[in-house]
mmCIF file of C-alpha atoms in Angstrom:
data_model
loop_
_atom_site.group_PDB
_atom_site.id
_atom_site.type_symbol
_atom_site.label_atom_id
_atom_site.label_comp_id
_atom_site.label_asym_id
_atom_site.label_seq_id
_atom_site.Cartn_x
_atom_site.Cartn_y
_atom_site.Cartn_z
ATOM 1 C CA GLU A 1 90.228 -63.179 -193.113
ATOM 2 C CA THR A 2 92.842 -63.810 -190.485
ATOM 3 C CA GLU A 3 95.854 -63.793 -191.844
ATOM 4 C CA LYS A 4 94.233 -59.966 -193.769
ATOM 5 C CA LEU A 5 94.100 -58.862 -189.815
ATOM 6 C CA LEU A 6 96.965 -59.732 -188.628
ATOM 7 C CA ALA A 7 99.278 -58.204 -191.363
ATOM 8 C CA LYS A 8 97.274 -55.084 -190.863
ATOM 9 C CA LEU A 9 98.406 -55.609 -187.239
ATOM 10 C CA LEU A 10 101.973 -56.608 -187.628
ATOM 11 C CA ALA A 11 102.505 -53.258 -190.218
ATOM 12 C CA GLU A 12 101.133 -51.293 -187.266
ATOM 13 C CA LYS A 13 103.943 -52.361 -185.266
ATOM 14 C CA PRO A 14 107.888 -50.451 -186.884
ATOM 15 C CA LEU A 15 109.643 -54.354 -186.260
ATOM 16 C CA GLU A 16 111.971 -55.838 -188.618
ATOM 17 C CA ASN A 17 110.085 -58.019 -191.436
ATOM 18 C CA TYR A 18 112.714 -61.027 -190.009
ATOM 19 C CA TRP A 19 110.015 -60.426 -186.208
ATOM 20 C CA ASN A 20 107.271 -59.356 -187.944
ATOM 21 C CA ASN A 21 107.595 -63.340 -190.214
ATOM 22 C CA PHE A 22 108.035 -64.863 -186.300
ATOM 23 C CA ILE A 23 105.060 -63.182 -185.271
ATOM 24 C CA ARG A 24 102.743 -63.866 -188.284
ATOM 25 C CA ASP A 25 103.958 -67.997 -188.295
ATOM 26 C CA SER A 26 104.002 -68.339 -184.786
ATOM 27 C CA PHE A 27 100.557 -66.874 -183.954
ATOM 28 C CA LEU A 28 98.955 -68.913 -187.136
ATOM 29 C CA SER A 29 100.361 -71.951 -186.178
ATOM 30 C CA ILE A 30 98.496 -72.199 -182.273
ATOM 31 C CA LEU A 31 95.522 -70.710 -184.650
ATOM 32 C CA PRO A 32 93.703 -74.290 -184.457
ATOM 33 C CA GLU A 33 93.863 -74.539 -180.708
ATOM 34 C CA ILE A 34 92.783 -71.284 -179.733
ATOM 35 C CA TYR A 35 89.946 -72.107 -182.216
ATOM 36 C CA GLU A 36 88.891 -74.587 -180.043
ATOM 37 C CA LEU A 37 89.579 -73.387 -176.894
ATOM 38 C CA GLU A 38 87.210 -70.324 -177.334
ATOM 39 C CA SER A 39 84.665 -73.336 -179.531
ATOM 40 C CA GLU A 40 84.107 -74.245 -175.662
ATOM 41 C CA LEU A 41 83.756 -71.186 -173.564
ATOM 42 C CA ARG A 42 81.016 -70.702 -175.846
ATOM 43 C CA ALA A 43 80.169 -74.058 -176.021
ATOM 44 C CA GLU A 44 79.692 -73.608 -172.368
ATOM 45 C CA GLY A 45 77.608 -71.023 -172.545
ATOM 46 C CA TYR A 46 79.934 -67.678 -172.092
ATOM 47 C CA SER A 47 80.290 -64.753 -174.689
ATOM 48 C CA PHE A 48 83.262 -62.383 -174.916
ATOM 49 C CA MET A 49 82.554 -59.128 -172.635
ATOM 50 C CA LYS A 50 85.209 -57.054 -173.312
ATOM 51 C CA ALA A 51 88.570 -56.764 -173.242
ATOM 52 C CA GLU A 52 91.372 -54.718 -170.785
ATOM 53 C CA ALA A 53 88.163 -53.595 -168.545
ATOM 54 C CA PRO A 54 89.002 -51.199 -165.823
ATOM 55 C CA VAL A 55 87.448 -51.404 -162.395
ATOM 56 C CA GLU A 56 87.853 -50.044 -159.369
ATOM 57 C CA GLY A 57 86.193 -49.862 -156.226
ATOM 58 C CA GLU A 58 86.333 -50.623 -152.689
ATOM 59 C CA VAL A 59 86.057 -53.750 -151.775
ATOM 60 C CA ILE A 60 87.270 -53.314 -147.764
ATOM 61 C CA LYS A 61 86.630 -50.139 -145.704
ATOM 62 C CA ASN A 62 90.056 -47.591 -146.622
ATOM 63 C CA ILE A 63 91.004 -49.469 -149.485
ATOM 64 C CA LYS A 64 90.827 -48.374 -152.906
ATOM 65 C CA LEU A 65 91.436 -51.199 -155.473
ATOM 66 C CA LYS A 66 91.613 -50.098 -159.401
ATOM 67 C CA GLY A 67 93.300 -52.369 -161.990
ATOM 68 C CA LYS A 68 92.136 -53.950 -166.020
ATOM 69 C CA ILE A 69 91.297 -57.477 -166.728
ATOM 70 C CA ASP A 70 92.233 -58.797 -169.643
ATOM 71 C CA ARG A 71 89.173 -60.443 -170.657
ATOM 72 C CA ILE A 72 85.515 -60.090 -169.197
ATOM 73 C CA ASP A 73 83.263 -63.386 -170.832
ATOM 74 C CA ARG A 74 79.119 -62.611 -170.043
ATOM 75 C CA LYS A 75 76.875 -66.066 -169.976
ATOM 76 C CA VAL A 76 74.439 -65.738 -171.594
ATOM 77 C CA LYS A 77 70.634 -67.069 -172.142
ATOM 78 C CA SER A 78 70.303 -67.373 -176.102
ATOM 79 C CA GLU A 79 72.047 -70.656 -176.545
ATOM 80 C CA LYS A 80 73.425 -69.247 -179.887
ATOM 81 C CA LEU A 81 75.123 -67.163 -178.023
ATOM 82 C CA GLU A 82 74.120 -64.075 -180.113
ATOM 83 C CA VAL A 83 73.411 -61.019 -177.462
ATOM 84 C CA LYS A 84 71.234 -59.168 -179.485
ATOM 85 C CA SER A 85 70.051 -57.181 -176.551
ATOM 86 C CA SER A 86 70.477 -57.073 -172.999
ATOM 87 C CA GLU A 87 67.627 -59.010 -172.013
ATOM 88 C CA GLU A 88 69.617 -62.145 -173.751
ATOM 89 C CA ASN A 89 72.743 -61.019 -170.841
ATOM 90 C CA THR A 90 72.761 -62.199 -166.846
ATOM 91 C CA ASN A 91 74.754 -60.785 -164.657
ATOM 92 C CA GLU A 92 77.635 -63.867 -164.614
ATOM 93 C CA VAL A 93 81.306 -63.803 -166.073
ATOM 94 C CA GLU A 94 84.413 -65.188 -166.323
ATOM 95 C CA ILE A 95 87.948 -63.490 -165.602
ATOM 96 C CA ILE A 96 90.563 -64.617 -167.520
ATOM 97 C CA ASP A 97 94.300 -63.219 -167.172
ATOM 98 C CA TYR A 98 96.560 -63.834 -170.260
ATOM 99 C CA LYS A 99 100.134 -65.025 -169.611
ATOM 100 C CA THR A 100 102.566 -65.759 -172.469
ATOM 101 C CA GLY A 101 104.271 -68.753 -170.343
ATOM 102 C CA ALA A 102 102.653 -71.317 -168.574
ATOM 103 C CA ALA A 103 99.790 -70.983 -166.610
ATOM 104 C CA GLN A 104 100.833 -71.366 -163.122
ATOM 105 C CA LEU A 105 97.932 -71.301 -160.396
ATOM 106 C CA SER A 106 97.189 -73.771 -157.418
ATOM 107 C CA ARG A 107 94.838 -74.613 -155.356
ATOM 108 C CA THR A 108 96.757 -74.572 -152.361
ATOM 109 C CA GLU A 109 98.800 -71.998 -152.492
ATOM 110 C CA ILE A 110 96.331 -69.697 -152.952
ATOM 111 C CA VAL A 111 94.296 -70.867 -149.865
ATOM 112 C CA ASN A 112 97.823 -70.976 -147.449
ATOM 113 C CA LYS A 113 99.881 -68.674 -149.135
ATOM 114 C CA GLY A 114 97.395 -65.800 -151.149
ATOM 115 C CA ALA A 115 98.686 -66.996 -154.519
ATOM 116 C CA SER A 116 97.298 -64.988 -157.645
ATOM 117 C CA LEU A 117 96.109 -62.253 -155.698
ATOM 118 C CA GLN A 118 95.073 -60.148 -158.759
ATOM 119 C CA LEU A 119 92.659 -62.108 -160.585
ATOM 120 C CA PHE A 120 90.542 -62.838 -156.984
ATOM 121 C CA LEU A 121 90.691 -59.302 -155.873
ATOM 122 C CA TYR A 122 89.072 -58.415 -159.022
ATOM 123 C CA ALA A 123 86.882 -60.586 -158.613
ATOM 124 C CA ALA A 124 86.244 -58.734 -155.799
ATOM 125 C CA LEU A 125 85.542 -55.787 -157.420
ATOM 126 C CA MET A 126 83.341 -57.251 -160.082
ATOM 127 C CA LYS A 127 80.743 -58.233 -157.263
ATOM 128 C CA SER A 128 80.988 -55.039 -155.466
ATOM 129 C CA LEU A 129 80.016 -53.837 -159.162
ATOM 130 C CA GLY A 130 76.266 -55.992 -159.446
ATOM 131 C CA PHE A 131 77.865 -59.494 -161.394
ATOM 132 C CA LYS A 132 78.022 -63.074 -160.079
ATOM 133 C CA VAL A 133 82.024 -64.269 -161.038
ATOM 134 C CA ASN A 134 81.246 -68.261 -161.513
ATOM 135 C CA ARG A 135 85.103 -68.662 -162.143
ATOM 136 C CA ALA A 136 88.852 -67.227 -162.898
ATOM 137 C CA GLY A 137 90.781 -68.100 -165.142
ATOM 138 C CA ILE A 138 94.677 -67.651 -166.218
ATOM 139 C CA TYR A 139 94.482 -68.525 -170.003
ATOM 140 C CA SER A 140 98.273 -69.881 -171.686
ATOM 141 C CA VAL A 141 99.154 -68.909 -174.360
ATOM 142 C CA LYS A 142 102.356 -71.031 -174.179
ATOM 143 C CA ASP A 143 99.745 -73.391 -173.874
ATOM 144 C CA THR A 144 96.516 -72.760 -174.994
ATOM 145 C CA LYS A 145 94.899 -73.894 -172.206
ATOM 146 C CA ILE A 146 93.310 -72.107 -169.110
ATOM 147 C CA THR A 147 93.277 -73.141 -165.544
ATOM 148 C CA TRP A 148 90.793 -72.372 -164.304
ATOM 149 C CA VAL A 149 89.729 -71.411 -160.274
ATOM 150 C CA PRO A 150 87.312 -72.892 -158.846
ATOM 151 C CA GLY A 151 87.617 -76.288 -160.537
ATOM 152 C CA LYS A 152 84.840 -78.518 -161.643
ATOM 153 C CA LYS A 153 85.899 -80.705 -158.262
ATOM 154 C CA ASP A 154 86.746 -78.036 -156.127
ATOM 155 C CA SER A 155 85.331 -77.484 -152.759
ATOM 156 C CA ASN A 156 85.460 -74.244 -153.010
ATOM 157 C CA THR A 157 83.683 -71.549 -153.887
ATOM 158 C CA MET A 158 84.338 -68.207 -155.864
ATOM 159 C CA ASP A 159 82.907 -66.582 -152.700
ATOM 160 C CA ASP A 160 85.823 -68.236 -149.927
ATOM 161 C CA TYR A 161 88.622 -67.298 -152.378
ATOM 162 C CA ILE A 162 87.511 -63.692 -152.694
ATOM 163 C CA LYS A 163 87.904 -63.864 -148.698
ATOM 164 C CA ILE A 164 90.607 -65.914 -148.445
ATOM 165 C CA CYS A 165 91.852 -63.597 -150.253
ATOM 166 C CA LEU A 166 90.359 -60.274 -149.472
ATOM 167 C CA LYS A 167 91.738 -61.724 -145.631
ATOM 168 C CA TYR A 168 95.431 -61.196 -146.981
ATOM 169 C CA LEU A 169 94.832 -58.458 -148.522
ATOM 170 C CA GLU A 170 94.026 -56.592 -145.257
ATOM 171 C CA LYS A 171 96.682 -58.017 -143.883
ATOM 172 C CA THR A 172 99.553 -57.088 -146.502
ATOM 173 C CA VAL A 173 97.695 -53.069 -145.873
ATOM 174 C CA SER A 174 98.297 -53.749 -142.339
ATOM 175 C CA ASP A 175 102.521 -54.993 -142.134
ATOM 176 C CA LEU A 176 102.739 -51.448 -144.652
ATOM 177 C CA ARG A 177 101.146 -49.919 -142.453
ATOM 178 C CA LYS A 178 103.054 -50.576 -139.384
ATOM 179 C CA GLY A 179 105.832 -50.262 -141.901
ATOM 180 C CA ASP A 180 106.754 -53.942 -142.621
ATOM 181 C CA PHE A 181 107.850 -54.462 -146.066
ATOM 182 C CA THR A 182 109.314 -57.760 -145.168
ATOM 183 C CA ALA A 183 109.933 -59.498 -148.729
ATOM 184 C CA PHE A 184 108.229 -63.582 -148.814
ATOM 185 C CA PRO A 185 107.850 -64.505 -152.007
ATOM 186 C CA LEU A 186 106.303 -67.613 -153.120
ATOM 187 C CA ASN A 187 109.260 -69.313 -154.734
ATOM 188 C CA GLU A 188 112.305 -67.978 -156.090
ATOM 189 C CA GLN A 189 110.891 -68.479 -159.195
ATOM 190 C CA THR A 190 108.747 -65.578 -159.239
ATOM 191 C CA CYS A 191 111.845 -63.368 -158.162
ATOM 192 C CA ARG A 192 113.342 -63.312 -161.004
ATOM 193 C CA ASN A 193 110.428 -61.278 -163.062
ATOM 194 C CA CYS A 194 110.274 -59.171 -160.240
ATOM 195 C CA HIS A 195 111.347 -55.032 -161.186
ATOM 196 C CA GLU A 196 112.082 -54.350 -157.471
ATOM 197 C CA ARG A 197 114.519 -57.250 -157.429
ATOM 198 C CA ALA A 198 117.505 -54.486 -157.495
ATOM 199 C CA TYR A 199 116.175 -53.400 -154.693
ATOM 200 C CA CYS A 200 115.247 -56.019 -152.105
ATOM 201 C CA PRO A 201 116.946 -57.402 -149.312
ATOM 202 C CA TYR A 202 115.629 -60.769 -149.790
ATOM 203 C CA ILE A 203 117.660 -61.309 -152.983
ATOM 204 C CA GLN A 204 120.550 -59.349 -151.518
ATOM 205 C CA THR A 205 120.691 -61.240 -148.743
ATOM 206 C CA ALA A 206 119.917 -64.342 -151.003
ATOM 207 C CA SER A 207 122.643 -63.828 -153.977
#
């Protein structure tokens, strides 16, 4: 059944047979690991809620945000995770961002450098909509694993991370309003994938 669905999706894409076969074989090879990971999420009480979910709001006065969350899972009350009515839902969610490469989510860099702001700003938006975000994760398709924050042994709560990231957001907006666009990349590896590298003074100076 999975192969039929995958074949149908690939048939809708204008790709050569080589790439169709490559994508199909690559996906099918990691399918058992994906199934195992999804089973773990279900065992923890989460059920898929929505993909590519648009969110927007004003988490800080006069700072409006909008974006699209790759995936939202919802905590459900039913042990069988077969939600038949809204009464079986809770307001607890987890948000997931998909990455094709390795998962990079450092708690230290989040706190000290404001890394991975996007995830926690999404969490702030979901919170403003009345949801309780239990955790945020990066789903590495390459490694077929999810790195979660906060982790099980984390001393910080999700609210702590949201507050930290909102402070970084306020500072960034304040600097932009002053005309301060100074680039301070967390690491130069990040710069390789930046669309603005051709115009960035930091990159031009470094090279």
